[in-house]
XYZ file of C-alpha atoms in Angstrom:
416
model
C 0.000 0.000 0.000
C 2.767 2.539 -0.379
C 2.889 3.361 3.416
C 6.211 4.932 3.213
C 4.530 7.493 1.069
C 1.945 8.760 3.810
C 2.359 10.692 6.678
C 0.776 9.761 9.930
C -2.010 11.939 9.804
C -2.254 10.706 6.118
C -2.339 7.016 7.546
C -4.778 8.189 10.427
C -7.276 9.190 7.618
C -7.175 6.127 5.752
C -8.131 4.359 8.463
C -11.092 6.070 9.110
C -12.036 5.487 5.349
C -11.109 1.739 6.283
C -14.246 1.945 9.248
C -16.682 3.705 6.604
C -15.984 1.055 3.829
C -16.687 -1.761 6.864
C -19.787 0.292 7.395
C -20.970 -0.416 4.751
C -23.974 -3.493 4.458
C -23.181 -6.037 2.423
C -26.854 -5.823 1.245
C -26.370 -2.336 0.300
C -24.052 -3.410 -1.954
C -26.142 -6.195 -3.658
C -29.517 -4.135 -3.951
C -27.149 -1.366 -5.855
C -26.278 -4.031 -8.227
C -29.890 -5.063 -8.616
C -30.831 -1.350 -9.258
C -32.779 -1.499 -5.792
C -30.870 0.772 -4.100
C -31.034 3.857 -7.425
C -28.637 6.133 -6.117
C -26.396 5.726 -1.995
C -28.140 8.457 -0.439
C -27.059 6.607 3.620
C -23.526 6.142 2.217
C -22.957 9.396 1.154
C -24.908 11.229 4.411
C -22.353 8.606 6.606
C -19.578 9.744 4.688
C -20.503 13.490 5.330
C -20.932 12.515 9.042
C -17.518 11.532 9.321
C -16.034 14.156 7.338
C -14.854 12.392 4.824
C -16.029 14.064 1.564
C -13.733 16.320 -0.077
C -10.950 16.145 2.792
C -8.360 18.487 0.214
C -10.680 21.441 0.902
C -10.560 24.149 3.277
C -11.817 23.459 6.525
C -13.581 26.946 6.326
C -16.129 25.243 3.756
C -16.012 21.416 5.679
C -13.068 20.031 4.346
C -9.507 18.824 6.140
C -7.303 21.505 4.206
C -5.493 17.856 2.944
C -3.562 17.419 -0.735
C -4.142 15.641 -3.326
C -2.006 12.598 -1.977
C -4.526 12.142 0.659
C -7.351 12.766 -1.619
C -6.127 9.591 -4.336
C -5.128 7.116 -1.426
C -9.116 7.944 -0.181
C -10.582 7.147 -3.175
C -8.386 3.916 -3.654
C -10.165 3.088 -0.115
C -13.664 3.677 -1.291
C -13.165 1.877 -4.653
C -12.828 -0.802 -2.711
C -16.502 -1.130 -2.081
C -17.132 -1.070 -5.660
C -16.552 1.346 -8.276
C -19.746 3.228 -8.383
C -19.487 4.066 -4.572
C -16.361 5.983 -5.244
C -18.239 7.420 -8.655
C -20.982 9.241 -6.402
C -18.486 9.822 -3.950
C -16.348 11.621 -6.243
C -18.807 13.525 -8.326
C -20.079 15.530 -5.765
C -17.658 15.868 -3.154
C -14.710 16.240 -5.759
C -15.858 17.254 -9.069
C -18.770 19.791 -8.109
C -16.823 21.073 -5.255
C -13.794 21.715 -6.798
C -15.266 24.117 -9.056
C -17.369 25.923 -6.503
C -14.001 26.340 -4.495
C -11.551 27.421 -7.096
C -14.045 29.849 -9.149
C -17.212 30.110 -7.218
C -18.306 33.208 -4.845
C -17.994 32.895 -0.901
C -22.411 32.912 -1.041
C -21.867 29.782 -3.218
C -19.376 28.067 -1.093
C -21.682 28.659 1.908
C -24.756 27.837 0.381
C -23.562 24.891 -1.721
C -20.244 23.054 -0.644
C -20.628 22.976 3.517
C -23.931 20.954 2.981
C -22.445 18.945 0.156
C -19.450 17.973 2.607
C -21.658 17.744 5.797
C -23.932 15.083 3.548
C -26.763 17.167 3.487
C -27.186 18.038 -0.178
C -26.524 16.100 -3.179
C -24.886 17.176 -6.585
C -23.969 15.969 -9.924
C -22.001 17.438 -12.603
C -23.824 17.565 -15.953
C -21.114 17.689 -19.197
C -22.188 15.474 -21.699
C -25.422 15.688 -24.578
C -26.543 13.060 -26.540
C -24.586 15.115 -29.287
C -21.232 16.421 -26.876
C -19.569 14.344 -25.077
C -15.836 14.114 -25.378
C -16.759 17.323 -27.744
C -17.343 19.796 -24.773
C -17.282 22.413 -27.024
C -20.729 20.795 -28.876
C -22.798 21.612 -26.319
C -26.551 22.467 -27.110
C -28.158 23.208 -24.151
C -28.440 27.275 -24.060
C -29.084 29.501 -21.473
C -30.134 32.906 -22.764
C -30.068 35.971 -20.244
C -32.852 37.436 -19.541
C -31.659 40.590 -16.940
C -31.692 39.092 -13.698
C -31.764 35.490 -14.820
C -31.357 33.336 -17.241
C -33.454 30.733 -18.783
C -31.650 27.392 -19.099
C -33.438 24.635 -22.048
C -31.017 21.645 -22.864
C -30.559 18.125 -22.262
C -28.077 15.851 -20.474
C -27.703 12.308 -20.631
C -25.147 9.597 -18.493
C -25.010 12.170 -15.530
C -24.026 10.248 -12.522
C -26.224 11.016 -9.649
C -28.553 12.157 -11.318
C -31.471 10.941 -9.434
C -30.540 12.038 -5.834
C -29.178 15.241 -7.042
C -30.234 18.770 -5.271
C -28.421 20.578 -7.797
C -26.168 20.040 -10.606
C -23.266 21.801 -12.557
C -24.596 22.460 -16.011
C -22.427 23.697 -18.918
C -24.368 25.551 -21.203
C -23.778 28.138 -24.667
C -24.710 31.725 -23.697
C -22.996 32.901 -26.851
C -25.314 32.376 -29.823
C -22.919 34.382 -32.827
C -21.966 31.452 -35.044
C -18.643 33.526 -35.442
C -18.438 33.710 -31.644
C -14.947 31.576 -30.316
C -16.100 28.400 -28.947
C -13.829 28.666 -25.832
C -15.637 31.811 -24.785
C -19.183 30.851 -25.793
C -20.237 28.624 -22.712
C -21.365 29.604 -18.881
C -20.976 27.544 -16.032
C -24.566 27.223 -13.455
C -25.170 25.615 -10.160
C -28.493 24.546 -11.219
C -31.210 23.352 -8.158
C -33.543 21.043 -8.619
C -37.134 22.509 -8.794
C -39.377 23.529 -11.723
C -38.626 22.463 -15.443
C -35.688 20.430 -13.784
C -36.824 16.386 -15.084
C -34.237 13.363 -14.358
C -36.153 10.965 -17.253
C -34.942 8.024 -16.060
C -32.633 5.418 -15.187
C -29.871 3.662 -17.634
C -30.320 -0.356 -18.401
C -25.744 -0.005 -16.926
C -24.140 -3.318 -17.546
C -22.308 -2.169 -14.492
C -21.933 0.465 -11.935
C -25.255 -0.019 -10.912
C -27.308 1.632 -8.315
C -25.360 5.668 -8.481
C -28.776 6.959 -10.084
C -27.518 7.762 -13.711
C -29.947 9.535 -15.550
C -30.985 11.951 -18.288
C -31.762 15.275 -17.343
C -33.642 17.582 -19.478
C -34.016 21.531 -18.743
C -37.089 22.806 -19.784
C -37.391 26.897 -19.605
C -35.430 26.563 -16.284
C -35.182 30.247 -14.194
C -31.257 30.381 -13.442
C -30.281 33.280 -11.038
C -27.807 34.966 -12.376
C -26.050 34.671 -8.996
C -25.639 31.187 -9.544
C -22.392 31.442 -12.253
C -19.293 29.850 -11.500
C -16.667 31.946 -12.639
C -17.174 34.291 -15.424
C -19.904 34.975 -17.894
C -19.202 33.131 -20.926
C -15.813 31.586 -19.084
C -16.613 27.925 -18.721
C -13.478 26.585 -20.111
C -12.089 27.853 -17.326
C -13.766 25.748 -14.877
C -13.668 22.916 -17.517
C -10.129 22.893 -17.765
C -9.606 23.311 -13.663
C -11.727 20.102 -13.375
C -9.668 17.800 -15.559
C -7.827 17.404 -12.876
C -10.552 15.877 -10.348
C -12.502 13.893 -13.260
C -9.293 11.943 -14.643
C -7.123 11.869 -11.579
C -9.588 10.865 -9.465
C -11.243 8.536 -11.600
C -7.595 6.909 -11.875
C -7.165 6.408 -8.173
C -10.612 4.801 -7.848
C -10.424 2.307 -10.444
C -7.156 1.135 -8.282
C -9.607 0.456 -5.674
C -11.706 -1.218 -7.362
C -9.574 -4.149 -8.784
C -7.600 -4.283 -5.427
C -10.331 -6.614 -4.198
C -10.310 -8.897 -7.423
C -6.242 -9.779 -7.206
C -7.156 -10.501 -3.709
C -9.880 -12.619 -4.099
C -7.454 -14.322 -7.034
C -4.833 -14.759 -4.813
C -6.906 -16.300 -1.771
C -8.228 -18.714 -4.175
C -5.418 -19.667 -6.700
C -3.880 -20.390 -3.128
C -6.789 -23.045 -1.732
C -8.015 -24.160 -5.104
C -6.074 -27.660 -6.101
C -6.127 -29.433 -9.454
C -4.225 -32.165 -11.194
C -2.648 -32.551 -7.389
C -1.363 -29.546 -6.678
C -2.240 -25.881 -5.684
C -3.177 -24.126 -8.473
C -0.436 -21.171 -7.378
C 2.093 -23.468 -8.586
C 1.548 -23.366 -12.211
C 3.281 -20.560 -13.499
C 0.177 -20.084 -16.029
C -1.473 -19.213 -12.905
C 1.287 -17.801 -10.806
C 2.405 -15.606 -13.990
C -0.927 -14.189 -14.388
C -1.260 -13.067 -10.703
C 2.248 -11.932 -10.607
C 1.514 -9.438 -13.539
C -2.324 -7.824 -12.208
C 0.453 -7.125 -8.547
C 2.576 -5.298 -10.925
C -0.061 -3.458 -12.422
C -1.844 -2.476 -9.644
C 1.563 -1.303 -7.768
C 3.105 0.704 -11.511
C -0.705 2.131 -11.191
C -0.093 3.441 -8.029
C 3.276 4.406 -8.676
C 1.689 6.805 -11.427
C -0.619 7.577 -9.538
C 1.254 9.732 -6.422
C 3.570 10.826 -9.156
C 1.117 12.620 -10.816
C -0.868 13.666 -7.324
C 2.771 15.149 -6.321
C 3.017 16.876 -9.368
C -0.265 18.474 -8.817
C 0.144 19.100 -5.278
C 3.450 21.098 -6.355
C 1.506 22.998 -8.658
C 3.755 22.507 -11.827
C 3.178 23.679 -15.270
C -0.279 23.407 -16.367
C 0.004 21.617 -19.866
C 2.885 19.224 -17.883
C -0.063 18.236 -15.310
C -2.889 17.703 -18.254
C -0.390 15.461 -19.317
C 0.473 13.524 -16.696
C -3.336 13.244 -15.727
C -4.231 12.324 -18.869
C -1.784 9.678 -19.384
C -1.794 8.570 -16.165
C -5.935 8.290 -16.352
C -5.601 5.793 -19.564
C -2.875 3.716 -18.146
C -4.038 3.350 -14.817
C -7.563 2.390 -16.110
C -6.532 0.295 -18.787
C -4.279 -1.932 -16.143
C -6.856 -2.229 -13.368
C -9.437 -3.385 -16.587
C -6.115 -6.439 -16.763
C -5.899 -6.897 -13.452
C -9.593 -7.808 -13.033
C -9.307 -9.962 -16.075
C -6.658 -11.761 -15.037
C -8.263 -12.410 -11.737
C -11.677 -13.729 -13.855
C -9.055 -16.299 -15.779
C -7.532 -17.650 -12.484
C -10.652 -18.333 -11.249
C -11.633 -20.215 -14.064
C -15.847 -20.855 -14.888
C -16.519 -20.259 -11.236
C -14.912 -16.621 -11.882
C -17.619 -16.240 -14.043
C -20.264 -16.442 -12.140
C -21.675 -14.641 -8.868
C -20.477 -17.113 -6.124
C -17.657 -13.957 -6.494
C -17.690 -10.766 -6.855
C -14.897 -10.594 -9.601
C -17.693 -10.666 -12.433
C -18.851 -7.362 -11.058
C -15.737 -5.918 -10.816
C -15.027 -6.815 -14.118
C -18.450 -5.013 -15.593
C -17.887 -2.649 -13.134
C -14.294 -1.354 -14.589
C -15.966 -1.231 -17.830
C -17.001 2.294 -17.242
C -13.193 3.373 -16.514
C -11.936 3.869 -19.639
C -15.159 5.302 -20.923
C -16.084 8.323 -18.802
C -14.623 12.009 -17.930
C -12.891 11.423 -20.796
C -12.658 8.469 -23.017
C -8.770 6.785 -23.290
C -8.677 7.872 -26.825
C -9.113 11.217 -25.981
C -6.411 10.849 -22.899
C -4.145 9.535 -25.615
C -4.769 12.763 -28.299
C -4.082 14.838 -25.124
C -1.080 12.909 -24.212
C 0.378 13.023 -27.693
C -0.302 16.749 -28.280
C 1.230 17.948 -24.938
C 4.281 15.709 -25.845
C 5.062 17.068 -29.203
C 4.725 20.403 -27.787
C 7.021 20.144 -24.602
C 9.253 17.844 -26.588
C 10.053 20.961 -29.215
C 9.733 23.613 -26.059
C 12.405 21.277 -24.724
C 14.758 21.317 -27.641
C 14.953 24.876 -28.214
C 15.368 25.924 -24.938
C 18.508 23.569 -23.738
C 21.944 22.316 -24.856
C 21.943 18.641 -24.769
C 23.463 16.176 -26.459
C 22.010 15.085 -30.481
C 21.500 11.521 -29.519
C 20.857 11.090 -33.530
C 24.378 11.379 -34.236
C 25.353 8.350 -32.003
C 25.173 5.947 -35.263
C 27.929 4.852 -37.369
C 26.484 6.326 -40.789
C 24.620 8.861 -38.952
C 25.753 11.542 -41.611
C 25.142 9.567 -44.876
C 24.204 11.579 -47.569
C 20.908 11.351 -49.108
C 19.828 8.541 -46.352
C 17.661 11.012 -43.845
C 14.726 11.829 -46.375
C 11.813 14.165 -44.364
C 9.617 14.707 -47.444
């Protein structure tokens, strides 16, 4: 687990997390999965109670003033429970939060994150359209101002949380001039629930069950104009703050989440005999367990090198690349580890006598939302390129292409 990375207090923390996640009913868990249980309102109001939700904030506004460190090895803890729990965990406490603290008003803070953290109010974030999603900048919904409001009309579809939400985050155009720079044509709203405000209904998930996804549709929805986060017209702002808590966050999580699965593999490659001998002994067994434990520990490896790096407050386009890569390889492995755990198993993997089946639809979702892997990789790739050539202008280091024998041949390095 990285101990020697935590401080006390750090440790102290986790083991409070450690009492929530064993607070937890083991029923709670099964009617989520059954869509019983549509969204943890009792986890979420326990976690509040122990003031655990968004520990990184100030303590002004309920939080622990903690880093981002702390934040990552929390949500590892309450993956553990099952990815979706640290989904609606996350989304309110870390995604709706964090833009209410970094570019929201003092009235907002007050009115909007203390409850939030306390466990008294619900929120989800509302980004993507059933014609914008990784396209943030295709966003449909409008809000047109109308003096001292505006009226919000729009849709939003696969918002988790949805359907225990008291108010959302909505992203919405408030520049109509077709000539008008997409970067400064969108608003950010705290939107409550109330009139014209309608969560359709619930997704048919093949995992992740049970953290009330929904579509939300806006219908002529009054908007105070008091209720903008950040600037008029400046929601790539907030949009490009919160890349940090979608991707990094949703990296540390998914660690959680397989954790369990290479432990249940383990236990039972290690009881579990056949052809007269433990099944631990064959290395196509032993070599398949050996890689998800390298995984998982590279995955957290990236993982507090990137939370450092953020916690240090380094370059911006450095830290959207090291989120962004860090998001696709961290979920991509944990997706392997629980795989690998499912083959150990065998048939019996397959099947719900375990939990690694879930897991395994579960982790589905992990490459797939705040930001698909392809689009981590385009980001990755981009910010490369451009430090790469940053790089080699600024500094005199050695040309590494000149360490070949024929490395000057004529007519041999052809560019076009």
């Amino acid at each position: 687990m990285f101990d020697f990375i935590l401080t006390e207090e750090q440790k102290k923390i986790r083991e409070e997390v450690r009492e929530l996640v064993k607070w937890v009913p083991r029923q709670m868990i099964m009617d989520m999965d059954q869509d019983k249980i549509r969204f943890p309102k009792e986890f979420l109001q326990e976690a509040g109670r122990r003031n655990l939700l968004g520990c990184r904030y100030p303590k002004q506004w309920g939080g622990r003033d903690m880093d981002w460190v702390t934040t990552c090895m929390i949500m590892e803890e309450v993956g553990t429970l099952g990815y979706i729990f640290a989904c609606v965990f996350g989304v309110g406490a870390e995604l709706v939060c964090d833009a209410i603290i970094l570019h929201g008003t003092d009235e907002q803070k007050e009115k909007y994150v203390q409850p939030l953290l306390a466990g008294d109010l619900f929120a989800a974030e509302c980004l993507t359209e059933p014609r914008a999603g990784s396209d943030f900048f295709g966003t449909s919904s409008i809000a047109e101002d109308k003096g001292d409001y505006f009226v919000l009309n729009g849709q939003k579809r696969f918002i988790v949380g949805a359907e225990g939400a008291d108010f959302f985050l909505v992203y919405a155009r408030t520049d109509f001039d077709p000539k008008a720079h997409p970067h400064k044509a969108l608003t950010c709203f705290i939107v409550d629930r109330g009139p014209g405000v309608e969560v359709e209904y619930l997704y048919g998930l093949m995992g992740c069950r049970g953290g009330g996804a929904g579509r939300i549709v806006f219908k002529d929805v009054k908007v105070p104009k008091e209720n903008i986060v950040g600037r008029f017209n400046g929601a790539y702002a907030v949009f490009n703050t919160m890349m940090i808590p979608e991707r990094l966050g949703t990296a540390a999580m998914t660690i959680g989440a397989a954790r369990p699965a290479l432990e249940i593999a383990t236990q039972y490659t290690s009881r579990r005999k056949a052809f007269g001998q433990v099944i631990n002994q064959f290395q196509g067994v032993s070599f398949q367990v050996a890689e998800a434990a390298i995984l998982l520990d590279a995955a957290r490896s990236i993982i507090y090198t990137t939370s450092r790096a953020v916690d240090a407050k380094e370059e911006m386009n450095l830290i959207r690349r090291m989120v962004s890569e860090t998001k696709k390889f961290v979920t991509e492995s944990c997706q392997k580890v629980a795989k690998n755990a499912m083959q150990v198993m065998g048939g019996i993997g397959y099947t719900n006598v375990f939990p690694v089946e879930r897991i395994v639809r579960d982790l589905g979702l992990a490459s797939i939302w705040t930001g698909t892997n392809e689009v981590m990789s385009l980001i990755t790739a981009h910010e490369w390129y451009r430090e790469y050539h940053q790089n080699l202008k600024a500094r005199q280091a050695r040309n590494y292409e000149l360490d070949a024998a024929e490395a000057e041949a004529a007519d041999e390095k052809i560019y076009e």
